[in-house]
XYZ file of C-alpha atoms in Angstrom:
213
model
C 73.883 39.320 -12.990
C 71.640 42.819 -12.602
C 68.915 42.763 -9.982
C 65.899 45.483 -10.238
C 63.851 45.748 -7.656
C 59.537 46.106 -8.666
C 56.772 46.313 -6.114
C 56.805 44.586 -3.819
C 58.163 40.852 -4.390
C 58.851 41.509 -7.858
C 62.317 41.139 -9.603
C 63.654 41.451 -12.844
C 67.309 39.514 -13.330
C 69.133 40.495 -16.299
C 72.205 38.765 -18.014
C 73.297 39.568 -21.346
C 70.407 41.520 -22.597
C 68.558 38.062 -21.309
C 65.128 39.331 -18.790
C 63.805 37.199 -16.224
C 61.142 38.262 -14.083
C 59.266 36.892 -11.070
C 56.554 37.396 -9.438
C 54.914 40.256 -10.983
C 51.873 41.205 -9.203
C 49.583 43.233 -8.355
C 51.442 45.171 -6.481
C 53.622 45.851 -9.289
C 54.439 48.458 -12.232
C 53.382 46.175 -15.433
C 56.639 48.311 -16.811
C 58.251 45.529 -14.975
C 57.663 43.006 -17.768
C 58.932 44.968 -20.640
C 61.193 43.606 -22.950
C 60.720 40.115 -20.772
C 61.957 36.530 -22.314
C 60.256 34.722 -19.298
C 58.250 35.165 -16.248
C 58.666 33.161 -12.990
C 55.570 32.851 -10.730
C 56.020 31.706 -7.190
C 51.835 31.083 -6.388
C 48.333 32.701 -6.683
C 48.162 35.450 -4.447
C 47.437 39.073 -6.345
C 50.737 40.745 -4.763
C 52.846 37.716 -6.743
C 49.970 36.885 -9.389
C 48.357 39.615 -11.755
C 46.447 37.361 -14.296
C 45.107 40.149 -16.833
C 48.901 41.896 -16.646
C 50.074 38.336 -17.648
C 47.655 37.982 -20.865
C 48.428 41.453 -22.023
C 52.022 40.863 -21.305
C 51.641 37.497 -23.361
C 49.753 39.129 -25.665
C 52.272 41.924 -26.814
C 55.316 39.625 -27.019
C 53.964 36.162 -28.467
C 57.959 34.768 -27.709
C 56.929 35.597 -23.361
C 57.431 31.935 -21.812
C 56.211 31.746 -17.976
C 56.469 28.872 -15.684
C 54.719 28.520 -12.370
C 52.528 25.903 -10.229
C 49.437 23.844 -11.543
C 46.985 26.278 -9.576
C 48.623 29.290 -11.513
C 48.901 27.711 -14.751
C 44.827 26.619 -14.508
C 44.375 30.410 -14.365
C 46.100 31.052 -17.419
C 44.099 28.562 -19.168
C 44.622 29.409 -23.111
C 47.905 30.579 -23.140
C 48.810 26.856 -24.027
C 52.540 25.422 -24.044
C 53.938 29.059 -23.648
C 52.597 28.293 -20.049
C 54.395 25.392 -18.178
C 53.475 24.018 -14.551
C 56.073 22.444 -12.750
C 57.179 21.352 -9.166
C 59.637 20.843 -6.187
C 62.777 19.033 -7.766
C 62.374 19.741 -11.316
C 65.211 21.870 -13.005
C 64.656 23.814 -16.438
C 65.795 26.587 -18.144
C 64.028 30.564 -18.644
C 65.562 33.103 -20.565
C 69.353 30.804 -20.908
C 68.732 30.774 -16.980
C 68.598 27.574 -15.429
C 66.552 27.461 -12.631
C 65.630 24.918 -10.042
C 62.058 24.547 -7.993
C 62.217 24.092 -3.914
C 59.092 23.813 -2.067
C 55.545 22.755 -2.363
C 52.979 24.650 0.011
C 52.608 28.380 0.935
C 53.446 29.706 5.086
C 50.801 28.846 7.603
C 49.133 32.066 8.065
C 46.859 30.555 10.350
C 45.516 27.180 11.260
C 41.749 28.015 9.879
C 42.791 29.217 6.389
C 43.749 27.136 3.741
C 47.082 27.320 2.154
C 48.309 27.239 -0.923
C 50.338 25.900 -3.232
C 53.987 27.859 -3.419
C 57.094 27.237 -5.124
C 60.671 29.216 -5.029
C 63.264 29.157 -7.622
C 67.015 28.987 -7.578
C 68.332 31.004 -10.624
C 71.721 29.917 -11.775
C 73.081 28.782 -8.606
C 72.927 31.914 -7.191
C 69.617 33.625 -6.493
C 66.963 32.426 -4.906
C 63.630 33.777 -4.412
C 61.479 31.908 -1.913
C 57.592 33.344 -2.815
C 55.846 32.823 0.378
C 57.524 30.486 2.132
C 60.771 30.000 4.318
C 61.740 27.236 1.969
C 65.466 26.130 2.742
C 67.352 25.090 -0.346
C 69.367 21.759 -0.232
C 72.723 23.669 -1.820
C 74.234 26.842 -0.652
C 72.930 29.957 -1.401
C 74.913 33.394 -2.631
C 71.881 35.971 -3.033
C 68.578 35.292 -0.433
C 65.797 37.202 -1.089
C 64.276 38.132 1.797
C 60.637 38.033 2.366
C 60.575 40.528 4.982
C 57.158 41.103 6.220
C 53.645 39.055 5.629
C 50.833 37.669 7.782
C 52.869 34.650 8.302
C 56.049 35.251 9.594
C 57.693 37.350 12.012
C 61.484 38.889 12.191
C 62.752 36.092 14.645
C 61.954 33.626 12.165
C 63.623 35.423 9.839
C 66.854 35.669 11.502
C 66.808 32.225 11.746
C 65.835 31.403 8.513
C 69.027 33.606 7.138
C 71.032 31.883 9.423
C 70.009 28.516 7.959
C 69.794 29.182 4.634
C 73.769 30.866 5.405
C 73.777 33.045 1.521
C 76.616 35.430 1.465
C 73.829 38.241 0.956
C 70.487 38.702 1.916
C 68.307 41.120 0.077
C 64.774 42.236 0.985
C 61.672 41.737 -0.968
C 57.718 41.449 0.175
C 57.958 44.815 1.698
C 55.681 46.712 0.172
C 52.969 46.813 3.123
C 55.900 48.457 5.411
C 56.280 52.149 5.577
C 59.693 53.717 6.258
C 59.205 53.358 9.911
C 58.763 49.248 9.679
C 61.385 48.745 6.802
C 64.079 50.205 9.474
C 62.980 48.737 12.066
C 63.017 45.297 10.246
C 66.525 46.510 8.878
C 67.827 47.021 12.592
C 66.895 43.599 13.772
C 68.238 41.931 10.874
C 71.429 44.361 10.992
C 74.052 45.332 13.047
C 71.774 46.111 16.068
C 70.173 43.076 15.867
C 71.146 38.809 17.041
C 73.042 38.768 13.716
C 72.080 36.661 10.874
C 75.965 36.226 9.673
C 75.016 37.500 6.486
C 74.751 41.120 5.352
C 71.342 42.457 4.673
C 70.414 45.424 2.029
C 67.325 47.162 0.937
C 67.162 48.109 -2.809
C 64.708 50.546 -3.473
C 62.121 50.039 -5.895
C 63.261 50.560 -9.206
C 66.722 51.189 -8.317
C 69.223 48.125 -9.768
C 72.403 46.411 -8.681
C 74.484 43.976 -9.562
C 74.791 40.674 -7.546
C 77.478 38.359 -8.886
């Protein structure tokens, strides 16, 4: 399995010649989706959600599949069945990938905002991508990735959230806020000069690939 990094908390996973991608938002190159099978979207906000980058996407490859939550799918309205809404527990298959859905609801960012709906996806066994949300997965884990830094969380959660979720690698993602000052600080803590998570952690730069199992 090949991993590229996008912007932000955008991945493409690659098998085969099959392309997965999720979360490709605003934050993103729309080179991301090139060559795509199917598109994974974790919830609505414009760094995982770009709507009109979706319909053009859609638009130049009629075969593009993309499966999301019912708030996301409403916004796609006329894209049809090639647009399919589904929630924590269901299981289904993108691209040859079989992927399961954990989670319902985005992080508290605070009490007086109102959250939204957010779902993460195991690919394969293997990968998991958790959107917004520290969502902890009912079956182990071998590639985390890492929401590292948003309005709702801080690094001591994260530690313990990698030491929960126990994958044998954690890789970042929703980093794209952080300049290279905060992503090594945030490496640090969740590194060797850190607690220790008991997994190791890894930063692929955008663009750059790698493989991960």
């Amino acid at each position: 399995m090949q991993l590229t990094k996008f912007g932000h908390a955008c991945v493409r996973v690659e098998i085969d010649g099959r392309r997965l991608v999720v979360d490709p938002g605003g934050l993103t190159d729309p080179q991301a989706l090139t060559g795509a099978d199917a598109v994974l979207v974790t919830h609505e906000h414009f760094d995982h959600f770009a709507e009109e980058t979706l319909r053009k996407a859609a638009e130049q490859n009629p075969a593009l599949r993309i499966w999301t939550n019912t708030s996301v799918a409403r916004k796609l309205d006329g894209l049809g069945a090639r647009v399919t809404a589904v929630g924590a527990g269901e299981i289904f298959t993108a691209a040859g990938f079989e992927v399961k859905v954990y989670g319902t609801w985005h992080a508290v960012i605070h009490p007086d905002l109102p959250r939204v709906g957010n779902i993460g996806f195991l690919i394969d066994d293997a990968l998991f991508h958790p959107g917004d949300a520290l969502t902890v997965p009912d079956v182990p884990v071998d590639t985390l990735l890492l929401p590292v830094h948003g309005p709702w969380s801080t690094t001591g959660q994260l530690i313990d959230y990698v030491r929960e979720v126990a994958p044998r690698q954690a890789l970042a993602i929703h980093d794209g806020a952080l300049n290279d000052t905060g992503t090594t600080m945030v490496a640090g803590l969740l590194g060797d000069n850190g607690p220790g998570i008991g997994t190791p952690y890894r930063r692929i730069p955008a663009g750059a690939s790698a493989e991960i199992a």
